[in-house]
Structure formats: structure tokens, C-alpha cells
Amino acid sequence: MSILLSGCWPAAEQQQWLRLLQEALPGEQWWLAPPSDASEAAQVELAIVANPEAGVLQGLPNLRLIQSLWAGVDRLMQDPTLPPEVPLARMVDPAMNEAMVHTALWAVLALHRGFFEVQTQQHQGLWRQPQQLRAGEWRVLVLGLGELGGRVAQGLATQGYAVSGWSRRPADLIDVQTLHGEAGLVQGLDAADSVINLLPLTEQTRDFFNAARFAAMKRGASLVNLARGAHVVEEDLLAALDSGQLSRAVLDVFRQEPLPSSNPFWRHPRVTVLPHCAAQTDARSAAAVVRANVLALRAGQPLAHLVQRQQGY
Ligand code: NAP
Ligand code: GLV
């Protein structure tokens, strides 16, 4: 099989992926850029991509599968030249899922126990003990109950937090209050001490966190955005923080990445900035995920983790 591997990544990262994928799929022909020769381009059946340059997937008439190495395919789907009929699979990587649970647990634990404030106090030489609430006294709302959100909700519930989760369709999760629809969202936002965003970025969820949504949140609640920067209207978030409607934001993702040095989030005393590191694809486990889909493709078996293009995720 002829395979195109393409992404916006440093050369060393590309080489690491190539090595691991070649080990997982030995004996294939690999391209690191689309072949310029039409007959060679016609042989490419699989594209493995990590947010490639727009247009890279044009002119491959026999492409049978686009396998994303990223979980979120919002950027890929913005490419108007993305072949519409070719199945698109997104990455569901067990190691990434685990990393996301760890990041969410860290953020919620630090918020619930007041450890972000304690860290600020250290720089002021202040010895002040925060209130010690029990986990069950801290309600977390997880928006999106998919591969990541579902696991995060479950992981928090296991630690004793009071957890609610909101999804597009009704869901059922052990020890998690599940909500859906606008009424469910209002109920969830009103009750949560911390809100974790793990929605995909779609036409329905762009600018989701705006002034109205912040106003619907419990006063003094915190936002943890682990999904995409374009979910949040930045000016509205700053206004909500400055008015005290929100007490803190933990932000892993931004409308522009890397976050420009002029962005006020960098210096805001109640914003924690992470450099989009909540959960990265782990090439070691992801190569096996890609291999499983390639074997399914060859065998004519159903492909895993296909994106519903109409839904946008
Ligand atoms: P997923 O499995 O596709 O789950 C998406 C969840 O969101 C589902 O529960 C879905 O509801 C819900 N949803 C979608 N649209 C909705 C809407 N309009 N209203 C309410 N709920 C809606 O996605 P995932 O693998 O969990 O990943 C989620 C996102 O995390 C990715 O798209 C990506 O942007 C982000 N991410 C970030 C990082 C990072 O390092 N920061 C790493 C990986 C991924 P249904 O269950 O009803 O379909
Ligand atoms: C990371 O943000 C991903 O979507 O994989």
C-alpha cells in the first residue's frame, strides 16, 4: 500500500512517527509529501495526517482512508479541498485518554483545594490555609461525554467528586448525573463549581463560552478549557473574571497558538495558561491504533472512530 504521511510538525517529530508507523506497518511505501507524478499519486490509498497544510489531500484519486493523528479534526475539516467522500477517522489513543484524565484531575483538585491561590500566596510570602472542602462537596460539570469527556467524568467520580456531564444525546454513566439539551445545560451550569470543556469544535459549539453562558454559571465558578480555543469568546471570559462572576480559568487551548505574548491571559492573576499539553497523541500507542484501522481497511471490516462529517465530529 502507498501511504502519505503529512503534518505540520518539526522534522524530528515526523521522523519519530515515520519510524513507529513503519514498524507497525512494515513493507508499505511511504511518502512525506504528495507525489508529483500522477501515476504515483494514483497509488496512494491511505493518508495519515496531523493537521496537514490545506490542499495536501487533493489529487489523490484512489485515497480510501484519511487517518488523523489528532483527536479533534476541526482544523482538518476547515480545509475546503478535503475529499468529501473519503472516510475520515480521528485518533482515539488510550494513552491520550489517560493523559487527559490526569490533566482534568490535576485542575479540579487544585481548584477544589485552593492550591492555585496557595501558589500565588507563596510569591507574596503569605501563610494562609485554604478551606478544605470534601470532594463530594465540589460539583464538576463535564461538557462532552465522548472518549475524553466520558473518561474524565468517570475518573472524577471515582475520586469522590460530584460529577455532572452534558452531551448532545442522552448518555448513561455510572455515578455521573447525565444531562442533555438546553435545559440540561442550564441546570448543569447553574450548579457546577468547576466546568470542564471537552466538546469538539463544530458550528454548534464555536463561541460556546460567551457572556450569556458565563452569566448562567454559578457565581465564583471556574472554567477549565481542555478542548479548543475557539469555544471561548476571550473578551467575555476576561470580563467574567474581572467582574468576579468566574473565579479562575485554566486554559490549555487558545484561538491563536502559540498564545501571542500580548494576550492578557498570560498575565492575568486568575488564569493558568498551559501550552496545549493537556493530552497529546502518544505515537507509541497511536501507531497500533493506525495499524488496526489499516488492517480493517484491507479486510473490508468496519473502520474505527469515523468522523460523522455532517455533525462535524
Ligand atoms: P468525542 O468522542 O467525539 O466526544 C464528543 C462529545 O461531545 C460527545 O459526548 C458529544 O455528544 C458531545 N457533543 C458534540 N457536540 C455537542 C453539542 N452541540 N452539544 C452537546 N454535546 C455535544 O470527542 P473526544 O475524543 O472526547 O474529544 C473532544 C475534544 O477534545 C476534541 O474534539 C478536541 O478538540 C479536544 N482535545 C483536546 C486535547 C488537548 O490536549 N487539549 C487533546 C485531545 C482532544 P454525543 O455523545 O451525544 O455524540
Ligand atoms: C489535540 O488537541 C488533539 O485534538 O489531538
XYZ file of C-alpha atoms and ligand atoms in Angstrom:
366
model
C 0.000 0.000 0.000
C 1.197 3.504 -0.761
C 0.807 5.819 2.248
C 1.103 9.589 2.567
C 2.253 10.829 5.999
C 1.731 14.566 6.315
C 1.520 17.067 9.137
C 2.602 20.442 10.441
C 5.318 19.221 12.746
C 9.055 19.557 13.373
C 11.258 17.219 11.321
C 12.288 15.176 14.386
C 8.653 14.503 15.296
C 7.855 13.493 11.747
C 10.787 11.060 11.761
C 9.627 9.545 15.044
C 6.152 8.981 13.621
C 7.587 7.539 10.429
C 9.756 5.090 12.339
C 6.944 3.882 14.595
C 4.433 3.648 11.757
C 6.906 1.756 9.562
C 7.400 -0.716 12.414
C 3.621 -1.078 12.794
C 3.032 -1.336 9.040
C 6.127 -2.949 7.520
C 6.576 -3.319 3.783
C 4.473 -0.290 2.745
C 5.587 2.557 0.520
C 5.737 5.894 2.357
C 5.502 9.448 1.087
C 6.257 12.500 3.215
C 4.781 14.851 0.598
C 2.163 14.125 -2.072
C 3.837 12.516 -5.111
C 4.059 14.964 -8.004
C 3.814 12.183 -10.575
C 0.138 11.437 -11.383
C 0.594 7.652 -11.592
C 2.348 7.588 -8.214
C -0.346 9.840 -6.733
C -2.944 7.405 -8.045
C -1.377 4.645 -5.949
C -1.793 6.457 -2.629
C -4.601 4.695 -0.746
C -4.053 5.962 2.775
C -3.244 9.390 4.213
C -2.078 9.593 7.819
C -2.257 13.231 8.835
C -1.561 15.591 11.708
C -3.260 18.859 10.758
C -1.548 18.990 7.346
C -1.338 22.085 5.152
C -4.636 22.775 3.394
C -4.742 21.210 -0.056
C -2.344 18.336 0.668
C -5.047 15.705 0.192
C -6.118 16.883 -3.265
C -5.200 14.942 -6.382
C -5.144 11.503 -4.750
C -7.912 9.800 -6.772
C -7.684 6.407 -5.077
C -7.494 7.531 -1.467
C -9.540 5.111 0.673
C -8.970 6.453 4.186
C -7.779 9.621 5.896
C -6.492 8.726 9.365
C -5.980 11.727 11.641
C -3.323 11.529 14.338
C -5.243 14.211 16.239
C -8.422 13.548 18.214
C -10.029 16.816 17.142
C -10.499 17.161 13.386
C -11.852 20.721 13.339
C -8.794 22.175 11.592
C -8.669 19.362 9.055
C -12.366 19.815 8.291
C -11.849 23.506 7.591
C -9.809 22.561 4.502
C -12.271 23.126 1.627
C -10.274 20.706 -0.535
C -10.672 17.774 1.883
C -12.074 14.965 -0.310
C -15.704 14.735 0.839
C -16.325 11.062 0.065
C -13.211 9.575 1.655
C -13.785 8.140 5.161
C -12.102 10.248 7.834
C -11.038 8.555 11.069
C -9.899 10.524 14.088
C -7.394 9.427 16.717
C -8.650 7.654 19.800
C -5.491 6.819 21.687
C -5.614 5.076 25.086
C -2.510 6.938 26.302
C -4.000 10.285 25.271
C -7.233 9.425 27.061
C -5.283 8.630 30.221
C -3.271 11.855 29.989
C -6.482 13.876 29.667
C -7.910 12.276 32.799
C -4.704 13.203 34.654
C -4.848 16.831 33.485
C -8.511 17.168 34.448
C -7.879 15.589 37.861
C -4.961 17.954 38.488
C -7.006 21.014 37.535
C -10.075 20.043 39.549
C -8.024 19.048 42.574
C -6.119 22.359 42.529
C -9.355 24.320 42.110
C -11.283 22.423 44.771
C -8.478 22.662 47.350
C -7.492 26.245 46.521
C -3.961 25.282 45.521
C -3.746 27.847 42.702
C -4.327 30.575 45.299
C -1.781 28.981 47.628
C 0.784 29.144 44.811
C 0.053 32.855 44.343
C 0.373 33.378 48.096
C 3.840 31.819 48.061
C 5.039 34.608 45.750
C 3.582 37.119 48.223
C 5.132 35.398 51.254
C 1.644 34.737 52.634
C 0.931 31.828 55.005
C -2.815 31.279 54.673
C -4.554 27.912 54.787
C -7.381 27.412 52.294
C -10.756 25.966 53.225
C -10.717 22.166 52.998
C -13.936 21.016 51.335
C -14.650 17.355 50.738
C -14.570 16.155 47.106
C -18.272 15.330 47.289
C -18.927 18.976 48.141
C -17.387 20.099 44.820
C -19.559 19.713 41.728
C -17.874 19.411 38.366
C -19.727 19.687 35.070
C -18.029 17.989 32.126
C -19.201 19.255 28.744
C -18.900 16.471 26.181
C -19.084 12.859 27.270
C -17.163 11.251 24.442
C -13.873 9.371 24.509
C -12.224 12.062 26.627
C -15.098 13.704 28.492
C -16.665 10.378 29.425
C -13.418 9.144 30.911
C -12.771 12.418 32.682
C -16.268 12.377 34.229
C -15.794 8.797 35.345
C -12.302 9.485 36.724
C -13.543 12.443 38.755
C -16.481 10.443 40.095
C -14.050 7.715 41.176
C -12.200 10.357 43.223
C -15.439 11.221 45.002
C -16.346 14.445 43.176
C -19.982 15.250 42.498
C -19.997 14.990 38.712
C -22.482 16.033 36.068
C -21.946 15.565 32.349
C -23.615 17.113 29.323
C -23.751 15.664 25.827
C -25.747 16.102 22.623
C -27.635 12.840 23.021
C -28.773 11.322 26.322
C -25.994 9.330 27.976
C -25.705 6.932 30.867
C -22.574 6.852 33.040
C -22.119 5.235 36.429
C -22.023 7.774 39.290
C -22.415 10.705 36.886
C -25.537 12.842 36.613
C -26.055 12.968 32.844
C -27.733 15.922 31.176
C -28.559 16.956 27.627
C -30.427 19.663 25.784
C -30.590 23.360 26.635
C -32.492 22.762 29.884
C -29.876 20.229 30.977
C -27.110 22.701 30.188
C -28.725 25.490 32.210
C -29.199 23.099 35.139
C -25.596 21.900 34.907
C -24.012 25.354 34.589
C -26.048 26.709 37.471
C -24.860 24.001 39.874
C -21.203 23.490 38.942
C -18.220 24.761 40.929
C -15.935 23.860 38.022
C -16.853 23.395 34.367
C -14.578 21.330 32.141
C -14.913 21.767 28.398
C -14.325 18.661 26.299
C -16.662 19.401 23.409
C -15.475 19.094 19.819
C -15.246 22.368 17.899
C -18.177 22.433 15.458
C -20.513 25.050 14.046
C -22.766 24.378 17.076
C -20.048 24.761 19.682
C -17.914 27.631 18.306
C -18.015 30.618 20.747
C -19.920 28.370 23.184
C -18.499 30.177 26.227
C -19.835 33.689 25.748
C -21.190 36.325 28.113
C -24.596 34.617 28.351
C -23.068 31.245 29.238
C -20.773 32.812 31.831
C -23.776 34.603 33.337
C -25.575 31.236 33.545
C -22.722 29.768 35.599
C -22.737 29.734 39.374
C -21.064 32.900 40.724
C -17.419 32.229 41.545
C -17.213 29.046 39.451
C -14.143 28.145 37.412
C -13.654 27.157 33.775
C -11.215 24.504 32.594
C -10.911 24.571 28.811
C -9.180 21.458 27.518
C -10.837 21.330 24.094
C -10.370 24.212 21.635
C -9.675 27.924 21.994
C -12.476 28.910 19.612
C -15.004 27.560 22.108
C -14.330 30.652 24.205
C -15.024 34.308 23.463
C -11.860 35.645 25.071
C -13.133 39.163 25.853
C -16.221 37.699 27.533
C -14.083 35.404 29.645
C -11.860 38.279 30.751
C -14.958 40.330 31.636
C -16.412 37.419 33.631
C -13.126 37.001 35.529
C -12.767 40.706 36.202
C -16.339 41.027 37.494
C -15.881 38.049 39.830
C -18.557 36.018 38.037
C -15.795 33.491 37.405
C -13.085 32.921 39.988
C -10.468 31.291 37.755
C -9.787 29.828 34.329
C -7.410 27.027 33.458
C -6.804 27.260 29.720
C -4.919 24.710 27.649
C -6.099 25.894 24.230
C -6.405 29.278 22.564
C -7.828 30.904 19.473
C -4.250 31.579 18.377
C -1.495 29.098 19.261
C 1.175 29.636 20.416
C -0.563 32.243 22.583
C 0.797 35.664 21.495
C 2.858 37.407 24.165
C 0.433 40.369 24.033
C -2.531 38.218 25.081
C -3.771 39.315 28.554
C -4.295 35.703 29.638
C -0.527 35.422 30.139
C -0.515 37.982 32.928
C -3.999 37.613 34.390
C -3.672 36.702 38.085
C -6.521 34.215 37.930
C -5.722 32.496 34.659
C -3.492 29.451 34.349
C -2.041 29.077 30.855
C -0.992 25.661 29.574
C 0.714 25.291 26.172
C -1.822 22.861 24.619
C -0.368 19.953 26.544
C -3.441 18.516 28.289
C -3.228 15.296 26.283
C -1.054 14.700 23.277
C -1.243 11.719 20.980
C 1.297 9.158 22.150
C 2.970 7.898 18.990
C 3.790 4.552 20.603
C 0.177 3.577 21.252
C -1.273 5.561 18.341
C 0.779 3.594 15.794
C -1.059 0.459 16.918
C -4.387 2.278 16.561
C -3.482 3.240 12.985
C -2.394 -0.312 12.232
C -5.728 -1.713 13.438
C -7.620 0.601 11.087
C -5.358 -0.250 8.142
C -5.909 -3.970 8.741
C -9.670 -3.346 8.907
C -9.496 -1.400 5.640
C -7.645 -4.236 3.934
C -10.031 -6.845 5.283
C -13.127 -4.849 4.339
C -14.077 -4.658 8.027
C -15.752 -1.617 9.623
C -13.327 1.231 10.289
C -12.975 2.586 13.822
C -13.555 6.157 15.017
C -15.010 7.534 11.819
C -15.986 11.196 11.883
C -19.623 11.958 11.111
C -18.910 14.746 8.693
C -22.440 16.217 8.927
C -22.097 16.525 12.704
C -18.539 17.867 12.422
C -17.044 15.388 14.891
P -15.792 12.684 21.043
O -15.509 11.298 21.486
O -16.232 12.898 19.637
O -16.899 13.275 22.049
C -17.543 14.485 21.830
C -18.606 14.674 22.897
O -19.151 15.984 22.749
C -19.775 13.699 22.773
O -20.236 13.321 24.032
C -20.832 14.519 22.053
O -22.165 14.158 22.330
C -20.576 15.884 22.635
N -21.085 16.943 21.754
C -20.747 17.225 20.486
N -21.441 18.274 20.015
C -22.261 18.647 21.022
C -23.237 19.660 21.150
N -23.530 20.501 20.138
N -23.896 19.766 22.320
C -23.634 18.916 23.348
N -22.702 17.929 23.292
C -22.034 17.801 22.129
O -14.534 13.630 21.266
P -13.317 13.408 22.276
O -12.388 12.378 21.755
O -13.850 13.234 23.631
O -12.567 14.825 22.131
C -13.186 16.051 22.434
C -12.317 17.198 22.003
O -11.185 17.320 22.861
C -11.670 17.070 20.640
O -12.572 17.388 19.604
C -10.519 18.049 20.718
O -10.934 19.332 20.284
C -10.200 18.108 22.201
N -8.867 17.589 22.523
C -8.003 18.395 23.192
C -6.759 17.923 23.545
C -5.795 18.763 24.316
O -4.653 18.379 24.514
N -6.198 19.906 24.799
C -6.399 16.605 23.219
C -7.293 15.838 22.534
C -8.529 16.324 22.177
P -22.748 12.717 21.890
O -22.131 11.757 22.880
O -24.191 12.862 22.073
O -22.279 12.487 20.483
C -5.272 17.625 20.384
O -5.683 18.694 20.688
C -5.996 16.679 19.566
O -7.075 17.015 19.072
O -5.495 15.554 19.378
